[in-house]
Short mmCIF file of C-alpha atoms and ligand atoms in Angstrom, two decimals:
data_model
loop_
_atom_site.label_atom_id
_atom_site.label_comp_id
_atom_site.label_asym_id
_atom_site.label_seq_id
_atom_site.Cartn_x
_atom_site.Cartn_y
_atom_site.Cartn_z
CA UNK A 1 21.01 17.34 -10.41
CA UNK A 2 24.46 14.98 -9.63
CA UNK A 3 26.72 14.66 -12.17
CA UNK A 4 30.36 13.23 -11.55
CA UNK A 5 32.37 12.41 -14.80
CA UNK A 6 35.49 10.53 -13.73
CA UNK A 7 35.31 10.46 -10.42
CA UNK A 8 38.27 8.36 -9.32
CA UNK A 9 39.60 7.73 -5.84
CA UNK A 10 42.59 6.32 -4.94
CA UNK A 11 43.28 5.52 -1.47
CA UNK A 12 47.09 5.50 -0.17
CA UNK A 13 48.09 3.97 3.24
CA UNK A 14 50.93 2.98 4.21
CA UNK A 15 52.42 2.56 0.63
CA UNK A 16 49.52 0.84 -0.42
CA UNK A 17 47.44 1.57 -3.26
CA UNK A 18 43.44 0.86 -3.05
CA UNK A 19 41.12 2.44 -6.24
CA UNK A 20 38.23 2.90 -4.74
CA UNK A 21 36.35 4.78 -7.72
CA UNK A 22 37.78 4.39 -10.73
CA UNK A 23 35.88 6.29 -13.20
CA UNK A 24 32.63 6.62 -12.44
CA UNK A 25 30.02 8.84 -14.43
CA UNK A 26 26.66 8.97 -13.20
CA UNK A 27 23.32 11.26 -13.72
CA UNK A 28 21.14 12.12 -11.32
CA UNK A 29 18.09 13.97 -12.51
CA UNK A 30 16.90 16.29 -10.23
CA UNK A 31 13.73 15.15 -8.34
CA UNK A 32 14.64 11.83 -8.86
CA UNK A 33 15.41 8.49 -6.03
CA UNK A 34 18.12 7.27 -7.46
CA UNK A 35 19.70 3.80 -5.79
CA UNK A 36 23.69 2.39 -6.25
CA UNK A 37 23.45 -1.46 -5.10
CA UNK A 38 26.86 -3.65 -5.08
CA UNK A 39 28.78 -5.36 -2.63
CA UNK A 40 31.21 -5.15 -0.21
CA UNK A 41 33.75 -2.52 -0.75
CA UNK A 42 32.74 -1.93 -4.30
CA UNK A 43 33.25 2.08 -3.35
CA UNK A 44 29.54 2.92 -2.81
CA UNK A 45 30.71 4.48 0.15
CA UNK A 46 33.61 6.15 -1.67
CA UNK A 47 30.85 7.57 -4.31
CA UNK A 48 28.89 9.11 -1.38
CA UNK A 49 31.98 10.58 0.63
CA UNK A 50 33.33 12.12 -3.19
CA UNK A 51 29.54 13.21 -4.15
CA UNK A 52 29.89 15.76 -0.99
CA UNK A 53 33.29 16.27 -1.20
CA UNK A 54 33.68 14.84 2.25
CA UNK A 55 36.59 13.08 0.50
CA UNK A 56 38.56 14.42 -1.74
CA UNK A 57 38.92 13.03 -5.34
CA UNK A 58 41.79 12.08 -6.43
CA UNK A 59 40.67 13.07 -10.13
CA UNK A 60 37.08 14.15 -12.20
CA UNK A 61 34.51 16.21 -11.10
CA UNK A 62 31.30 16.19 -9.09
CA UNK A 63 28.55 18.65 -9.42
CA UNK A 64 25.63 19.07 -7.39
CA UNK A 65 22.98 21.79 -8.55
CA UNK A 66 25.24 23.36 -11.28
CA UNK A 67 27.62 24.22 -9.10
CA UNK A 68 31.20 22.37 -9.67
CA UNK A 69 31.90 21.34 -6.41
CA UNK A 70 35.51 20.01 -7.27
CA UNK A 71 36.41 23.25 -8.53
CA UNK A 72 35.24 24.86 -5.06
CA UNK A 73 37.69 22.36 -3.28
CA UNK A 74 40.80 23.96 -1.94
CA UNK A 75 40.96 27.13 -3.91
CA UNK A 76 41.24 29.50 -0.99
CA UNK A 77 39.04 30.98 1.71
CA UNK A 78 35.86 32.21 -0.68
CA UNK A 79 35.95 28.98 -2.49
CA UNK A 80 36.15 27.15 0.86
CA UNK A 81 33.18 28.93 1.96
CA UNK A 82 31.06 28.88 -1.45
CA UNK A 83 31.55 24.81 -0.64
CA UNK A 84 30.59 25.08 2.68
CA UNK A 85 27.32 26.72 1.69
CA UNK A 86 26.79 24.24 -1.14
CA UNK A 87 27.53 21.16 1.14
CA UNK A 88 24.77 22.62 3.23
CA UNK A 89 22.49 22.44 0.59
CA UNK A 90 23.44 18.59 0.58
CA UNK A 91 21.48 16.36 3.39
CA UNK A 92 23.20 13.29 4.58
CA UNK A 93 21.74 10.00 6.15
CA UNK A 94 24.06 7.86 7.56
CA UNK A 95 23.38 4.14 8.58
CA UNK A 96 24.29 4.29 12.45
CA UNK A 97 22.18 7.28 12.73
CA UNK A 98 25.25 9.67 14.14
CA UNK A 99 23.03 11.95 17.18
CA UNK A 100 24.29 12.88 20.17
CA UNK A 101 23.53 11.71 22.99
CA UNK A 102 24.31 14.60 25.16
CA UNK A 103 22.02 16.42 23.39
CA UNK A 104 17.72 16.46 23.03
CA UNK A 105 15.85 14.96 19.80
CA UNK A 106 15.39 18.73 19.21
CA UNK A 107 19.21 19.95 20.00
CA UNK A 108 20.49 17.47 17.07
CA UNK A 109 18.23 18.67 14.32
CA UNK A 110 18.91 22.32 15.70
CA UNK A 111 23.05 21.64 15.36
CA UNK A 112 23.55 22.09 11.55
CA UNK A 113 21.15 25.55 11.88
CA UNK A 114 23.74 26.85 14.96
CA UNK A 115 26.99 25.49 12.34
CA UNK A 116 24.98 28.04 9.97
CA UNK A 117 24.73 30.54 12.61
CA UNK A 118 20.73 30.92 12.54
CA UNK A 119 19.20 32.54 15.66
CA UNK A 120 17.71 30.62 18.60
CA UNK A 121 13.99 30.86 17.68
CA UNK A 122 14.40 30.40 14.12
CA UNK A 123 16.42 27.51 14.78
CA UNK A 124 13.49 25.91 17.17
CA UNK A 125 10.92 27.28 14.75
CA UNK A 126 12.72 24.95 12.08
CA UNK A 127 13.58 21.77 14.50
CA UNK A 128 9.81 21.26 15.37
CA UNK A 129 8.69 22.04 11.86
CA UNK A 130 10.86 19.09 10.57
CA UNK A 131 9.95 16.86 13.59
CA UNK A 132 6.44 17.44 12.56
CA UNK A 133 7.47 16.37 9.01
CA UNK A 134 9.03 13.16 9.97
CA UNK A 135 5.87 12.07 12.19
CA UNK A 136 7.88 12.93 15.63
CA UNK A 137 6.43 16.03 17.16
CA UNK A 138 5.95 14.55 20.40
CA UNK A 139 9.72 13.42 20.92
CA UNK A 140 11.13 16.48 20.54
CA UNK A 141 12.34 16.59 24.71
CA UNK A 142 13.28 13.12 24.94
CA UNK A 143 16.94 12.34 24.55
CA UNK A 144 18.42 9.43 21.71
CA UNK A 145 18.77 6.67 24.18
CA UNK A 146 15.03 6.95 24.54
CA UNK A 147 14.09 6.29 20.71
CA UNK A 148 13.79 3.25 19.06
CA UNK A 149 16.41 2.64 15.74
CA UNK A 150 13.48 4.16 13.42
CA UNK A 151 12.72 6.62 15.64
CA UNK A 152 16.35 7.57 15.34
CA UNK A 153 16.45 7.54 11.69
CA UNK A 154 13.69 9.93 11.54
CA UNK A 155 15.48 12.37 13.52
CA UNK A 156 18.83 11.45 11.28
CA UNK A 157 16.22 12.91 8.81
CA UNK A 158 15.11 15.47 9.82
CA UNK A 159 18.59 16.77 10.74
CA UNK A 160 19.74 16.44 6.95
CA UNK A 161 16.52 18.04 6.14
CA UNK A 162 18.08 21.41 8.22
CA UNK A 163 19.46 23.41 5.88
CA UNK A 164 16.39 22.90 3.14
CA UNK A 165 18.83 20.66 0.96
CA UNK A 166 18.08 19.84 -2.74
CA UNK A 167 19.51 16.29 -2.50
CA UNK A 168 19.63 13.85 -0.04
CA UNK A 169 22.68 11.96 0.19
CA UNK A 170 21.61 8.48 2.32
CA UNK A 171 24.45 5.87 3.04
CA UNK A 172 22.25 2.19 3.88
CA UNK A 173 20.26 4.69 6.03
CA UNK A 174 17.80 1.29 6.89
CA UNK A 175 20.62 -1.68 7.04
CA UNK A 176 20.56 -1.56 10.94
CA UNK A 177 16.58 -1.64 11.03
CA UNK A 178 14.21 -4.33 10.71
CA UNK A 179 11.81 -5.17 7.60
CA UNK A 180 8.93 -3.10 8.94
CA UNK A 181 10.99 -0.29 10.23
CA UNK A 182 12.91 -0.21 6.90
CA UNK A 183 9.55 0.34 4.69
CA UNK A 184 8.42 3.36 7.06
CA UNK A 185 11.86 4.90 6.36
CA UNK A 186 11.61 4.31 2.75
CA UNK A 187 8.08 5.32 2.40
CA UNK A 188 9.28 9.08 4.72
CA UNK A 189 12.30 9.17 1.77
CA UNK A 190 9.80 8.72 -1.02
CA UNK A 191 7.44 10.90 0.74
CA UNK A 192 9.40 13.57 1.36
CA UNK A 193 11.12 13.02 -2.53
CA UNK A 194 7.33 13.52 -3.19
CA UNK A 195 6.80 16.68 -1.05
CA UNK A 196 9.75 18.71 -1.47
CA UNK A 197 10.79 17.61 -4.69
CA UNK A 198 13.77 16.28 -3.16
CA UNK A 199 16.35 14.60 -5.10
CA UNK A 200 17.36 11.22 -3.20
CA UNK A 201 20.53 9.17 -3.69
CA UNK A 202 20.84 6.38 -1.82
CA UNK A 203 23.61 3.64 -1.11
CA UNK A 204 22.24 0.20 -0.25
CA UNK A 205 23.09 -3.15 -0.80
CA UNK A 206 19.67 -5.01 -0.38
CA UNK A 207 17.89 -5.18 -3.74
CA UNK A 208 14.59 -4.47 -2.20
CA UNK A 209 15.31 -1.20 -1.19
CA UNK A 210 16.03 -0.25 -4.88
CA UNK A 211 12.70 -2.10 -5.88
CA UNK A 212 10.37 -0.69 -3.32
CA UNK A 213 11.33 3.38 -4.16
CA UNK A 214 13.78 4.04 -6.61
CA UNK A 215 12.98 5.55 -10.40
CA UNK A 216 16.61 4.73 -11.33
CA UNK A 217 19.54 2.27 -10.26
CA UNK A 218 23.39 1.97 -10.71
CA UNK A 219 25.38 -1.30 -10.13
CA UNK A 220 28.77 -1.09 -8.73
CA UNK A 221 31.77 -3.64 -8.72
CA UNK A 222 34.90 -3.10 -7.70
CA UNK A 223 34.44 0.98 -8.32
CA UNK A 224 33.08 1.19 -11.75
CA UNK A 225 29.45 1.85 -12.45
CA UNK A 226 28.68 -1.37 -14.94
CA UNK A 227 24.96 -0.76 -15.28
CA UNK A 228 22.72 2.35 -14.19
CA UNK A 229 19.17 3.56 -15.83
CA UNK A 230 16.19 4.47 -14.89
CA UNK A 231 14.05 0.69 -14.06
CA UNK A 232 12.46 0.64 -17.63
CA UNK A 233 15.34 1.14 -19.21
CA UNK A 234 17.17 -1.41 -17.32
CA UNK A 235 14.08 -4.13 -17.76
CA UNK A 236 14.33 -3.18 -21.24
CA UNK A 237 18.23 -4.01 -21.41
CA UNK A 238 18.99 -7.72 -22.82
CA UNK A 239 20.93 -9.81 -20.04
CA UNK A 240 20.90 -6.65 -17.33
CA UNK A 241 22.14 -7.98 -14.08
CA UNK A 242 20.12 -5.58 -12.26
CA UNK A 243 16.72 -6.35 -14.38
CA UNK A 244 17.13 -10.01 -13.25
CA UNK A 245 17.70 -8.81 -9.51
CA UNK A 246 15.01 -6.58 -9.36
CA UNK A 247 12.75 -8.88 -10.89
CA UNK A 248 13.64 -12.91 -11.11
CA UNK A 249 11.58 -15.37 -12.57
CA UNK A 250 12.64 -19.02 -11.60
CA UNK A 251 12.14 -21.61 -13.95
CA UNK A 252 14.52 -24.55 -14.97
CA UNK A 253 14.07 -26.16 -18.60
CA UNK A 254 12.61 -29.69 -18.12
CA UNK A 255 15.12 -30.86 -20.82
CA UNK A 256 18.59 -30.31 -22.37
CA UNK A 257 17.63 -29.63 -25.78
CA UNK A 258 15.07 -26.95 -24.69
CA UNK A 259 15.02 -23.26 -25.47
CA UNK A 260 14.19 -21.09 -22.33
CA UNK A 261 13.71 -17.51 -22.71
CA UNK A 262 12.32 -14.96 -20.50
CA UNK A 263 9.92 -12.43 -22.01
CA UNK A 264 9.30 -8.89 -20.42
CA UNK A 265 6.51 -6.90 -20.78
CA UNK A 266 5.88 -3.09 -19.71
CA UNK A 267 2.03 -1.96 -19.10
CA UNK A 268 0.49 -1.63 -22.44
CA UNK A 269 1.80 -4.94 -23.79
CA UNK A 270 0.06 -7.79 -22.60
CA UNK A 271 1.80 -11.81 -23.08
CA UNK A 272 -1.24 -13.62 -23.32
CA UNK A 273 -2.30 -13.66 -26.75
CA UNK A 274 0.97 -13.33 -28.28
CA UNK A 275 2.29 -16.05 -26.66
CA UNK A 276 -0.89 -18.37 -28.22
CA UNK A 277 -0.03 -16.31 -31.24
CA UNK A 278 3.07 -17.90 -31.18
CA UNK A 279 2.26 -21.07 -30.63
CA UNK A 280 -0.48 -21.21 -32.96
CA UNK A 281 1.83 -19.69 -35.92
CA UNK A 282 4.70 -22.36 -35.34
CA UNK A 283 2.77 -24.69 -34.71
CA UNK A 284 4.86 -25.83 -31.49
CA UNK A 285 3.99 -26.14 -27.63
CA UNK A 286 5.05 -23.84 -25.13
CA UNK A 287 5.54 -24.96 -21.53
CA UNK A 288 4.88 -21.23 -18.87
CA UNK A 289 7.76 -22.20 -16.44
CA UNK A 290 7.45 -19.12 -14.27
CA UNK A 291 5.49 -15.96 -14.40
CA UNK A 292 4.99 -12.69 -11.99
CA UNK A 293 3.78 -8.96 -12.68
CA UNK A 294 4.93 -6.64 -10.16
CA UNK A 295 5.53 -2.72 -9.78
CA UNK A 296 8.95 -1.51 -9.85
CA UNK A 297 10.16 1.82 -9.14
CA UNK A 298 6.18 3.02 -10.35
CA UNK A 299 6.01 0.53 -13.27
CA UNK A 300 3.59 -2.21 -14.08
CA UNK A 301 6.05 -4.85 -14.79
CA UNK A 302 5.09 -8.65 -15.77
CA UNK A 303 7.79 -11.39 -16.72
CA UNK A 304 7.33 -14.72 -18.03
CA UNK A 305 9.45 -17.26 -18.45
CA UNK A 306 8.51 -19.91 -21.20
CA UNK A 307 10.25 -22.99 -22.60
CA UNK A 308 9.92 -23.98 -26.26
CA UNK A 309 11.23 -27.27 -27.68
CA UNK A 310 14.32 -27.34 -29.41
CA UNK A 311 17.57 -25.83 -28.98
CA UNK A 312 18.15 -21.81 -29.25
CA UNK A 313 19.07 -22.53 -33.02
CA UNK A 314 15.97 -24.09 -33.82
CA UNK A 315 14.01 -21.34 -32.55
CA UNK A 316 15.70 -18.06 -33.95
CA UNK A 317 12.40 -17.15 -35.90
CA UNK A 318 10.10 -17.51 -33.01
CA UNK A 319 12.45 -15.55 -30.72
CA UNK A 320 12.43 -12.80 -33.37
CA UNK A 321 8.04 -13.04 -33.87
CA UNK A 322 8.34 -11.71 -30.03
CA UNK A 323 10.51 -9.19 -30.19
CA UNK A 324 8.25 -7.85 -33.26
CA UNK A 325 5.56 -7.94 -31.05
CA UNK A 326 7.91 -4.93 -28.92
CA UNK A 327 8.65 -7.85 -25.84
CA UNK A 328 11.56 -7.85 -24.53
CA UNK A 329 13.16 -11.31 -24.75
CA UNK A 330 16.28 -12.29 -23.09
CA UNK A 331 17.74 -16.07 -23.89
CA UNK A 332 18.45 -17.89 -20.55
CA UNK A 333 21.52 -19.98 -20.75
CA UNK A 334 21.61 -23.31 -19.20
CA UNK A 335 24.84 -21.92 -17.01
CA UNK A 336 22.39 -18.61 -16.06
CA UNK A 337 19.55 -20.95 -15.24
CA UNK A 338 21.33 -22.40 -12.85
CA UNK A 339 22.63 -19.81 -11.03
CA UNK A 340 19.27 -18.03 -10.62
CA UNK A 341 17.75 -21.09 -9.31
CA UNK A 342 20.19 -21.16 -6.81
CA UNK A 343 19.85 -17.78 -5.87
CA UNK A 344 16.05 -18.55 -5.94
CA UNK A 345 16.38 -21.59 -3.78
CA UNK A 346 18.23 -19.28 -0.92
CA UNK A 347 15.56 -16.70 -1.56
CA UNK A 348 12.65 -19.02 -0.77
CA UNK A 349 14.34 -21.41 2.28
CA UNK A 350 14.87 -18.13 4.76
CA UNK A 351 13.44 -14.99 6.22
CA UNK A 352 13.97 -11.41 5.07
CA UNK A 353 17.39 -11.00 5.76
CA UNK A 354 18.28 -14.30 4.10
CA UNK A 355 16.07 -12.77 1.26
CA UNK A 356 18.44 -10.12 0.76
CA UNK A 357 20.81 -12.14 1.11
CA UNK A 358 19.89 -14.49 -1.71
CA UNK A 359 19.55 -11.53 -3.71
CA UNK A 360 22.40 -10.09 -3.08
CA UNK A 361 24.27 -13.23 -3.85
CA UNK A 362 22.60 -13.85 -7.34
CA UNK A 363 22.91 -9.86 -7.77
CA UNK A 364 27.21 -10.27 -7.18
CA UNK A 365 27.26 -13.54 -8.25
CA UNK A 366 29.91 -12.44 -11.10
CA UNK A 367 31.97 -10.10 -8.40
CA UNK A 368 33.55 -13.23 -6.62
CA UNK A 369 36.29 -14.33 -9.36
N1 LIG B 401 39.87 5.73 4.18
C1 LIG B 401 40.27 4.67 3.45
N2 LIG B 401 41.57 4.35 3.33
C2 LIG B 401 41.98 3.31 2.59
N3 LIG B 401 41.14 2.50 1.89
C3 LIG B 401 39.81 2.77 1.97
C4 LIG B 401 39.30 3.86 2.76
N4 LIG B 401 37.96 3.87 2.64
C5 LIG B 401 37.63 2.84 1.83
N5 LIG B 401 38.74 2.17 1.41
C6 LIG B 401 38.78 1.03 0.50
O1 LIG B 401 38.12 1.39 -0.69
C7 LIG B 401 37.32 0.32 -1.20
C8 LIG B 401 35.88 0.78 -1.32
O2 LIG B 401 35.37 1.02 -0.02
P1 LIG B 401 33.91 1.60 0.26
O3 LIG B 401 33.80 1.86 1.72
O4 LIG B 401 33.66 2.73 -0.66
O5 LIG B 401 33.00 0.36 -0.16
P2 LIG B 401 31.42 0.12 0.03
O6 LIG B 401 30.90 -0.25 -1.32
O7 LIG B 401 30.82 1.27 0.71
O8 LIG B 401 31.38 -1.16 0.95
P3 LIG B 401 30.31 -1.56 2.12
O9 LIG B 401 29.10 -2.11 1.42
O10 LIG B 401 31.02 -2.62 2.89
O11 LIG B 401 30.04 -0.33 2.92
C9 LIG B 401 37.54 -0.84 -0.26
O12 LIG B 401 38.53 -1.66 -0.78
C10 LIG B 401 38.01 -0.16 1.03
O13 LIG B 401 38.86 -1.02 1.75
MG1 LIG B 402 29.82 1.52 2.56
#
């Protein structure tokens, strides 16, 4: 539904140089939530801008629906207005909400139908339609001043929803809300991914926002995409970054000369037995150092991490008995270890936002340098 194969920006100001994007290719399958986490100027924001050709590339191409909109871009007065109509088909969600406050609850969501010159009573027919859709029917006369942040971001919403876009472009549509407020505008995107087969990309930078909706993921740093998937496929990736993020185990090996490894497991394939399998076969004890099943992005998900004696040499054949038994087993360095238990430690001492924050660091741990 989104392609972009080399999408590279380079920003120039004031004889400076700043590569934004440099070569990104990414899929987007159509009825898909698809989430881009990184840090800090990694060019997530760049990506979005590009996507809807808000910004202009500097080279590769972006297409949205089968339509090329790079090729649309500059190319005269049709072209100009073929990518006019085709951004329209392109929602955006922006983080700070954007309304006016001149103007009614109603007025904003009506403003992209008057930009596509649609009469008065269609446009109203439309406005309250979509209010109804995003649970604020009753708000319709009141003015933005009078809504709370969510209450905003609904109407943000419904505004991008105006001119019956495919895809949804959202840029950290929930970092100014609070927890609660952030899962009711998560559940509205999935819900309205759901309803109108809407395909959703969405910038964030908290990890949670990628675990609680998305099918699919892309990691940024410093504008490359270095991982991207759909969430199986990245839990099924040895050493993924973003696997780990989405879904740490702590765990610290009791002893230097101990192998720790962390074993995945999807659904149908169940731990228990294999792991007494295991032990029973070599004949050696196995210490559970952390465990969790969870669902991410749909899927029943359990991890385990489990320490057998010996160094990582000593237990090549046991490592391979698991991965015959279709687990996914990923070796945990003594250097890794460490740095998820920190992470872990910052996830566990604060609230929410620390959360995130925890997460975030263990997520961009390698961006620092
Ligand atoms: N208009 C611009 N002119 C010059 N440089 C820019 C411009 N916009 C972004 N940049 C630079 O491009 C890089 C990527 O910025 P971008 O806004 O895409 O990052 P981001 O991942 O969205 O970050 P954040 O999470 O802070 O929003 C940064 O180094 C930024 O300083
Ligand atoms: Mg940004």
């Amino acid at each position: 539904m989104i392609t972009t194969t080399g999408l590279t920006k380079v920003y120039r100001s004031r004889g400076r140089e700043v590569t934004a994007l440099d070569g990104v290719d990414l899929h987007v399958r159509e009825g898909e939530v698809y989430g881009v986490i990184g840090q800090s100027g990694a060019g997530k924001s760049s990506l979005i801008r590009c996507i809807n050709l808000l910004e202009r590339p500097t080279s590769g191409t972006v297409t949205v629906a089968g339509q090329d909109l790079t090729a649309l871009a500059g190319r005269g007065p049709r072209a100009g207005r073929e990518l006019r109509q085709a951004r329209s088909r392109i929602g955006m969600v922006f983080q700070h909400f954007n309304l006016l406050s001149s103007r009614t609850v109603q007025d904003n969501v009506e403003l992209p139908l008057e930009i596509l010159g649609k009469s008065g009573k269609e446009r109203s027919r439309k406005a309250l339609e979509l209010l109804d859709l995003v649970g604020l029917a009753d708000k319709a006369k009141s003015y933005p001043a009078q809504l709370s942040g969510g209450q905003k971001q609904r109407v943000g919403i419904a505004r991008a929803l105006a001119g019956d876009p495919k895809v949804l472009l959202s840029d950290e549509a929930t970092s100014a809300l609070d927890p609660e407020t952030t899962r009711s505008i998560l559940q509205l995107l999935r819900d309205l991914n759901r309803q109108l087969g809407l395909t959703v990309l969405l910038i964030t930078h908290e990890m949670d926002v990628v675990k609680s909706i998305c099918d699919s993921a892309a990691l940024m740093e410093r504008g490359r995409v270095v991982e991207s998937g759909t969430v199986g496929e990245l839990l099924a990736t040895p050493g993924s970054e973003l696997a780990a993020a989405l879904f740490p185990v702590g765990g610290e090996a009791s002893a230097d000369d101990r192998t720790v490894l962390d074993v995945t497991f999807h659904g149908e394939t169940a731990t228990q037995p294999v792991i007494s399998q295991l032990s029973r076969t070599y004949n050696i004890d196995i210490s559970i150092l952390g465990a969790a099943i969870d669902t991410v992005g749909g899927l029943q998900i359990g991890r385990m991490r489990i320490e057998l004696p010996g160094r990582y040499e000593d237990n090549v054949v046991p490592v391979g008995f698991l991965r015959e038994q279709g687990l996914q087993v990923d070796v945990v360095d003594p250097v890794n270890a460490e740095n998820a238990e920190n992470a872990e430690e910052s996830v566990n001492a604060g609230d929410a936002g620390d959360a995130a924050e925890g997460k975030r660091s263990a997520l961009v741990k390698e961006g620092a340098e």
